[in-house]
CSV table of C-alpha atoms in Angstrom, one decimal:
chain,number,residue,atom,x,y,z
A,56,UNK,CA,-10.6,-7.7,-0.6
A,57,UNK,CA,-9.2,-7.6,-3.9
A,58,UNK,CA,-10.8,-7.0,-7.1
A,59,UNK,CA,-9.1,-10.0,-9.3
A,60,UNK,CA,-10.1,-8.7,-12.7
A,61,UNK,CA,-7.5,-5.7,-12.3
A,62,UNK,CA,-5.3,-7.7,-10.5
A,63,UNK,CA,-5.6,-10.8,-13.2
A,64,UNK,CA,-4.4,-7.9,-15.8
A,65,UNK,CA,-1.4,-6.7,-13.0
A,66,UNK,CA,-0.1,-10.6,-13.3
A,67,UNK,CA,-0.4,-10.9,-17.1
A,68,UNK,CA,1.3,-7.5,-17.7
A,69,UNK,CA,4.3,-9.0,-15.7
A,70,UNK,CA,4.1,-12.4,-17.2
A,71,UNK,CA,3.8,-10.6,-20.5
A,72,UNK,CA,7.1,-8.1,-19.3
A,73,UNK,CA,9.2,-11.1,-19.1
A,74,UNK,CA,7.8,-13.3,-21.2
A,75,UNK,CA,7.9,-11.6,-24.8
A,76,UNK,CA,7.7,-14.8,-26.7
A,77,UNK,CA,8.9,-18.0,-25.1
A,78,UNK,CA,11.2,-18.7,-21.9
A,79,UNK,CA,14.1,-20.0,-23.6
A,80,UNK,CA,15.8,-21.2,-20.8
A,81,UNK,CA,13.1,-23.1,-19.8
A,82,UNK,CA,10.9,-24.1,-22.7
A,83,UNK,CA,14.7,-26.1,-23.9
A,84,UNK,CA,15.6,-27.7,-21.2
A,85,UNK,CA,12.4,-28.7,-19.1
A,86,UNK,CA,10.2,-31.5,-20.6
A,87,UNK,CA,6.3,-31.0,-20.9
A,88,UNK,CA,5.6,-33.7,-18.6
A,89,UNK,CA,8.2,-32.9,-16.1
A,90,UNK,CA,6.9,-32.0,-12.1
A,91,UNK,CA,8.1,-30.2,-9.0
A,92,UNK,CA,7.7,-29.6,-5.8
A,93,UNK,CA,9.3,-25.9,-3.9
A,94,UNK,CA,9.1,-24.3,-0.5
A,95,UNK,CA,9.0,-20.5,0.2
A,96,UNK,CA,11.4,-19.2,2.7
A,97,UNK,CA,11.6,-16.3,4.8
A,98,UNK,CA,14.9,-15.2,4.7
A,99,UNK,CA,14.3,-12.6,7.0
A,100,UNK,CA,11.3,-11.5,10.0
A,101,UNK,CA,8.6,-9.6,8.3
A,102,UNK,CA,4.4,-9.6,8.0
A,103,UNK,CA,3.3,-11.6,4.7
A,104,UNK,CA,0.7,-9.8,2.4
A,105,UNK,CA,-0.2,-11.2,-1.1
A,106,UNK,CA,-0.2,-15.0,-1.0
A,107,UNK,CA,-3.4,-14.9,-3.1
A,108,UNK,CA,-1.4,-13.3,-5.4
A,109,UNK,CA,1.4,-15.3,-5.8
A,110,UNK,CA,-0.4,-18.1,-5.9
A,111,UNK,CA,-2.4,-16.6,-8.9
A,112,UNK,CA,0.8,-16.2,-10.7
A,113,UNK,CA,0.9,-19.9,-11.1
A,114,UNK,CA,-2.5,-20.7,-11.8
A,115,UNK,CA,-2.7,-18.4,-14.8
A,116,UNK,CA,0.3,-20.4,-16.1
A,117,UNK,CA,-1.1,-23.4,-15.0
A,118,UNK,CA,-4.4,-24.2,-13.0
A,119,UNK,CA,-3.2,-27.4,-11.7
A,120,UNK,CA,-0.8,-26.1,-9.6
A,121,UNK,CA,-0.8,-26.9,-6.0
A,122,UNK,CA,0.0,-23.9,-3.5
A,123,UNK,CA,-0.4,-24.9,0.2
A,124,UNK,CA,0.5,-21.8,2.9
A,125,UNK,CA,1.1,-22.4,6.3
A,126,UNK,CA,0.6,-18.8,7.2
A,127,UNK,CA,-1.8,-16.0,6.2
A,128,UNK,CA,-1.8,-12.8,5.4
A,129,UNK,CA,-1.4,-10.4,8.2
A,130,UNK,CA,1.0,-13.0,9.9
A,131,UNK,CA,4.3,-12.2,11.5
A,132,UNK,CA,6.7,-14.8,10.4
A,133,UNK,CA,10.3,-15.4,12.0
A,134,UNK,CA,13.4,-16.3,9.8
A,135,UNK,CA,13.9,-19.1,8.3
A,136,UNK,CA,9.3,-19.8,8.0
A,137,UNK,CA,8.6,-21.7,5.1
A,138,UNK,CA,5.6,-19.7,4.3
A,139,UNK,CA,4.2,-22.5,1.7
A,140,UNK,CA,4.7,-25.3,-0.3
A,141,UNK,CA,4.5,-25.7,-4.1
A,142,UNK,CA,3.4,-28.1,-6.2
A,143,UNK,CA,3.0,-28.9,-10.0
A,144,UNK,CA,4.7,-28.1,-13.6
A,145,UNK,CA,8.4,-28.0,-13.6
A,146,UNK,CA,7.4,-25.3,-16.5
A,147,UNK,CA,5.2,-23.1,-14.5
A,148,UNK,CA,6.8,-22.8,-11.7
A,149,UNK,CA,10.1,-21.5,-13.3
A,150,UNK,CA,8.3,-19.5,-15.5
A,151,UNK,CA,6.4,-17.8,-12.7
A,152,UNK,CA,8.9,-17.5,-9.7
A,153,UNK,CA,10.5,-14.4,-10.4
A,154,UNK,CA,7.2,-12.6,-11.0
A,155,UNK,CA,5.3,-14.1,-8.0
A,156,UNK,CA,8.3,-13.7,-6.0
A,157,UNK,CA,8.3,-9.8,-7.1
A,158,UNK,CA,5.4,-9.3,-6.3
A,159,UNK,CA,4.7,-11.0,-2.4
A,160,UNK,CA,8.2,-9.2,-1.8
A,161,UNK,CA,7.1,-5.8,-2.4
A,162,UNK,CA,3.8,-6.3,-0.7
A,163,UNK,CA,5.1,-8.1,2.5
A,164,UNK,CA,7.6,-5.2,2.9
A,165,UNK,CA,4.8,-2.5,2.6
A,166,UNK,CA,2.6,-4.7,5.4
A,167,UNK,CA,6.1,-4.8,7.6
A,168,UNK,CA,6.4,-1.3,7.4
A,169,UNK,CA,2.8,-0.4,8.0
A,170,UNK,CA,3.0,-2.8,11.1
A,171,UNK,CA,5.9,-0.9,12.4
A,172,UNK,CA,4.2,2.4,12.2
A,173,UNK,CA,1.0,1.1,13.6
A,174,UNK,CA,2.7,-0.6,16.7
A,175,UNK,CA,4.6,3.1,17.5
A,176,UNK,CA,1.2,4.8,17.9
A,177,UNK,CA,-1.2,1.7,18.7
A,178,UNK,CA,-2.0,3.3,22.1
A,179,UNK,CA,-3.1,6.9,20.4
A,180,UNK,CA,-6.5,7.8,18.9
A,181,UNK,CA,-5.2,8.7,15.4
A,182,UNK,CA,-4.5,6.2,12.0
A,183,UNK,CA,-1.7,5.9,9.8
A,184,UNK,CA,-2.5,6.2,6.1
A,185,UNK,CA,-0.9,5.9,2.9
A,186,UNK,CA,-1.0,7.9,-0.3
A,187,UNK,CA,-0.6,8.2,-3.8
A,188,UNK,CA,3.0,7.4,-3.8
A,189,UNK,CA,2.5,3.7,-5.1
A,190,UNK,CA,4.4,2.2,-7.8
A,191,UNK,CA,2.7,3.2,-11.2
A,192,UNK,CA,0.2,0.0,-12.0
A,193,UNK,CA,0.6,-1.6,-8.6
A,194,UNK,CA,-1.3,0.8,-6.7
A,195,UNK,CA,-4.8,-1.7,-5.7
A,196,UNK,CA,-1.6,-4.5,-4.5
A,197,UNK,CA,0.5,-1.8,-2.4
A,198,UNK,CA,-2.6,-0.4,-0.9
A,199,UNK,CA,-4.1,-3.9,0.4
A,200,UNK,CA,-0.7,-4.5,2.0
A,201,UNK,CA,-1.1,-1.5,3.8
A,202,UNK,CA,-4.5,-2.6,5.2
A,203,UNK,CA,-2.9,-5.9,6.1
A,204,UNK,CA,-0.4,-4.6,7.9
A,205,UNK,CA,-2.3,-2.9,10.2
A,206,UNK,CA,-2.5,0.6,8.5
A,207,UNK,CA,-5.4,2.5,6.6
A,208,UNK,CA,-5.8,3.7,3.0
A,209,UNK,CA,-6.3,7.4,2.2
A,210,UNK,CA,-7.6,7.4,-0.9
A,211,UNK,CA,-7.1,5.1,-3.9
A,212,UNK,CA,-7.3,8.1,-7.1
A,213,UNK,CA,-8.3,11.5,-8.0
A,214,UNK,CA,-11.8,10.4,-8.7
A,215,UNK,CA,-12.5,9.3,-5.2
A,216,UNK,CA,-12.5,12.3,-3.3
A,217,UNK,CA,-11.5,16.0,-3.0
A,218,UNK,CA,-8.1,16.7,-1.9
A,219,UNK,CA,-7.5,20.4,-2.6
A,220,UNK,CA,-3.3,21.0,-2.5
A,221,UNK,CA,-1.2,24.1,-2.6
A,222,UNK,CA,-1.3,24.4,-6.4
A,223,UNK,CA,-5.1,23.9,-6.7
A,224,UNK,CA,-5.2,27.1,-3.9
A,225,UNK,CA,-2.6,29.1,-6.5
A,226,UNK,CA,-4.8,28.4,-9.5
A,227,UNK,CA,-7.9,28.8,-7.7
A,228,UNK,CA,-6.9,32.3,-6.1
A,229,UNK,CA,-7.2,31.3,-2.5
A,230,UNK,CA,-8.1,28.6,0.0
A,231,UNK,CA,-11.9,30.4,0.7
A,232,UNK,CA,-12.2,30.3,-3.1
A,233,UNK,CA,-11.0,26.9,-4.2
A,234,UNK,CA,-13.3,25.4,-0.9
A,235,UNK,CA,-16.3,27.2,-2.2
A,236,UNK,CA,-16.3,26.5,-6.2
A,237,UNK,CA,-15.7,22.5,-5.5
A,238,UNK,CA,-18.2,22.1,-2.9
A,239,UNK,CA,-20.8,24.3,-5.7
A,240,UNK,CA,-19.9,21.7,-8.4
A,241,UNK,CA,-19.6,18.0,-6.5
A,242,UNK,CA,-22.5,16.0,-4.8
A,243,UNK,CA,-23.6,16.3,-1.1
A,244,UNK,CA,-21.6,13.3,-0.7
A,245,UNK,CA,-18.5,13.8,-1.4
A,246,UNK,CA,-16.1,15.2,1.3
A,247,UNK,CA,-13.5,18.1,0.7
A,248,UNK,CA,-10.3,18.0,2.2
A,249,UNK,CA,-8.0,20.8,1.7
A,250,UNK,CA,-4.0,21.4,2.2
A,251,UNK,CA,-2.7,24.6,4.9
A,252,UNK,CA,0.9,25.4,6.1
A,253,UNK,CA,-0.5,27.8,8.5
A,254,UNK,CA,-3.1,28.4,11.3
A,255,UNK,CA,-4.2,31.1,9.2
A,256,UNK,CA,-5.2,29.1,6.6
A,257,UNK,CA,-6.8,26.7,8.9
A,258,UNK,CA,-8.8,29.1,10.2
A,259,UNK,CA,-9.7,30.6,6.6
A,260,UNK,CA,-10.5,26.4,5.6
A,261,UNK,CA,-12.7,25.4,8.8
A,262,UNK,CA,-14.9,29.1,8.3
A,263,UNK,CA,-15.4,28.0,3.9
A,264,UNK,CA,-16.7,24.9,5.6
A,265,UNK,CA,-13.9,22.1,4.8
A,266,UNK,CA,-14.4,19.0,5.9
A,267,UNK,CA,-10.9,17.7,6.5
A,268,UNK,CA,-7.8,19.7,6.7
A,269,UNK,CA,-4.1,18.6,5.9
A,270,UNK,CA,-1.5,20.0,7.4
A,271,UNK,CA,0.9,20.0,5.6
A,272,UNK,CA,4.9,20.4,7.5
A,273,UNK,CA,3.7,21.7,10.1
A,274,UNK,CA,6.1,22.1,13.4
A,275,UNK,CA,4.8,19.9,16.2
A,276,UNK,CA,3.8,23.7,18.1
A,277,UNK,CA,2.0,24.4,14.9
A,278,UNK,CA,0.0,20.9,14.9
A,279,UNK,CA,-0.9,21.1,18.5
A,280,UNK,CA,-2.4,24.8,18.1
A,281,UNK,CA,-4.3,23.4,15.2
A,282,UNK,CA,-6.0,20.8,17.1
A,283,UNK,CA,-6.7,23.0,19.8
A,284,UNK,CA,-8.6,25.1,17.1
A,285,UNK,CA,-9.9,22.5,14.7
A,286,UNK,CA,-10.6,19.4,17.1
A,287,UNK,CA,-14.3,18.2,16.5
A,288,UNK,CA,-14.8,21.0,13.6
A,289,UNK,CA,-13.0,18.8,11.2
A,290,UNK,CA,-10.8,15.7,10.6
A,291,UNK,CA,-7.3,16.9,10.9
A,292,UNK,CA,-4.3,15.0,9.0
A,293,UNK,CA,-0.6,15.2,9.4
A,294,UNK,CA,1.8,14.5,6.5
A,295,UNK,CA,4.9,15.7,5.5
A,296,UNK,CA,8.3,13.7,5.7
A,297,UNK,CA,6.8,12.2,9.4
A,298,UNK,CA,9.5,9.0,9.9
A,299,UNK,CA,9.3,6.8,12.7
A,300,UNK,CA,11.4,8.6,14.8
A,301,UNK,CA,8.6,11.7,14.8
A,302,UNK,CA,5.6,9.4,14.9
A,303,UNK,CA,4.8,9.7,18.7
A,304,UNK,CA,5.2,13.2,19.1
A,305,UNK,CA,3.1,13.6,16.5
A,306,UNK,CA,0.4,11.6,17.3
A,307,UNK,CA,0.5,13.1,21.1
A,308,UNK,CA,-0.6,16.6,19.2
A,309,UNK,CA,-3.8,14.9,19.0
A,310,UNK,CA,-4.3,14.9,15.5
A,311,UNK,CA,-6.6,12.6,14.0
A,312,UNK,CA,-4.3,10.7,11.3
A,313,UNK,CA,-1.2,10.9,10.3
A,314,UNK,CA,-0.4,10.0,6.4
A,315,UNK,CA,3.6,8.5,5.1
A,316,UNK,CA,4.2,8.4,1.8
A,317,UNK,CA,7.3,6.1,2.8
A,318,UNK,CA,4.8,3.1,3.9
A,319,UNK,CA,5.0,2.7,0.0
A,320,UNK,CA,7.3,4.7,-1.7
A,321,UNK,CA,10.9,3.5,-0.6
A,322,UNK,CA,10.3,0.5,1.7
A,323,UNK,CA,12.4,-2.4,1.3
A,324,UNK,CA,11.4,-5.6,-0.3
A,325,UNK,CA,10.9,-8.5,2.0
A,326,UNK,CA,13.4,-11.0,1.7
A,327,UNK,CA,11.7,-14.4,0.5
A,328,UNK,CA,12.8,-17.2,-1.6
A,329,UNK,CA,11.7,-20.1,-4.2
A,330,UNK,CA,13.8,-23.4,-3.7
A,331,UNK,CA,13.5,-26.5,-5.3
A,332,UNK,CA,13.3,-29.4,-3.1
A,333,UNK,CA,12.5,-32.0,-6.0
């Protein structure tokens, strides 16, 4: 699910960016009246997340344009897929392309990464998640491309939950410390999650009564002795440059998820194209 009044504000941001007062191009040589009809194209195999958004591109310029898909979100789609059809103002659709093109792109290459990394471990008891390593002001879009791609959201902001990190230890004066004044201030229902780089400070996090622990660059040796230790006590995470080639030996540790910051901050763009066919 999206919520459409944030992303409704996402859309006329970008419209906004590259529309600062008319399209010249376009308001000059199309006429008012004048109608067209375009396919999109994958140029390329991938998994298609944010149609509703594109289409909503065009309907804020213009509600009577016509966008029939002929796949959904979630789908695999082979080269060459003419993902949809549109309809409607010469004007509109010009005007819109670039942005709604930007923005399925982005998304559909997010949901083919997240696909690949939940096909590598699909037959392990542990979750992929993303982070906070969206692009600034796309964040809600990234994050529901990850979902329809098959992977899981950690979570969306700094309001949502308690992640206590290295420099929140530092500044608190020690992982016992930092577990202990948080969980003193925030509601019973709020879990704490807290970052180690060492079975030590596992042990120190599972004893102040942390609810999830990070480990953060651990070596797989290290992971497998914290599971052995923190199975069943708490939810354990690994994260830390973890590419696909390191994704099944990590998993086989048995932790319980295993966060990339790479499902979102340098995947490449889906290839997809606009085309005019009258």
């Amino acid at each position: 699910m999206l919520n459409w009044i944030l992303v409704d504000e996402i859309i006329k941001n970008g419209l906004k960016e590259d529309i600062n007062n008319i399209d010249i191009t376009t308001d000059t040589l199309i006429d008012d009246e004048s109608k067209s009809a375009a396919q999109l194209l994958a140029k390329e195999e991938g998994v298609i997340a944010g149609l509703n958004v594109f289409e909503r591109v065009f309907k804020i310029l213009d509600q009577d344009v016509v966008v029939k898909f002929n796949v959904k979100d979630g789908d695999k789609v082979e080269k060459g897929t003419v993902i949809a059809r549109i309809e409607g103002s010469t004007k509109a659709i010009l005007k819109g392309e670039r942005l709604a093109l930007n923005l399925l792109q982005r998304m559909s290459g997010i949901a083919t990464a997240s696909r690949k990394y939940s096909d590598i471990v699909k037959n392990f008891p542990v979750r992929i998640v993303d982070t906070r390593k969206t692009t600034p002001g796309l964040r809600i879009l990234e994050k529901y491309a990850v979902r329809a791609g098959g992977a899981y959201n950690h979570r969306f902001n700094l309001s949502e939950s308690v992640l206590i990190k290295d420099n929140h230890i530092v500044a608190a004066g020690g992982i016992k410390e930092a577990i202990h004044k948080v969980k003193g201030r925030i509601s019973h229902t709020v879990k704490v999650e807290i970052e180690v780089e060492t079975i030590e400070g596992l042990k120190e996090a599972i004893e102040a009564g942390a609810d999830m622990v990070l480990l953060d660059n651990m070596s797989l040796e290290e992971m497998k002795k914290a599971v052995e230790i923190g199975k069943g006590k708490v939810i354990l995470e690994a994260s830390g440059g973890i590419t696909l080639d390191d994704l099944v030996d990590v998993a086989k540790t048995g932790v319980d998820i295993i966060s990339v910051g790479a499902l979102t901050h340098s995947v490449k763009a889906m290839d997809i194209s606009l085309k005019f066919i009258s």
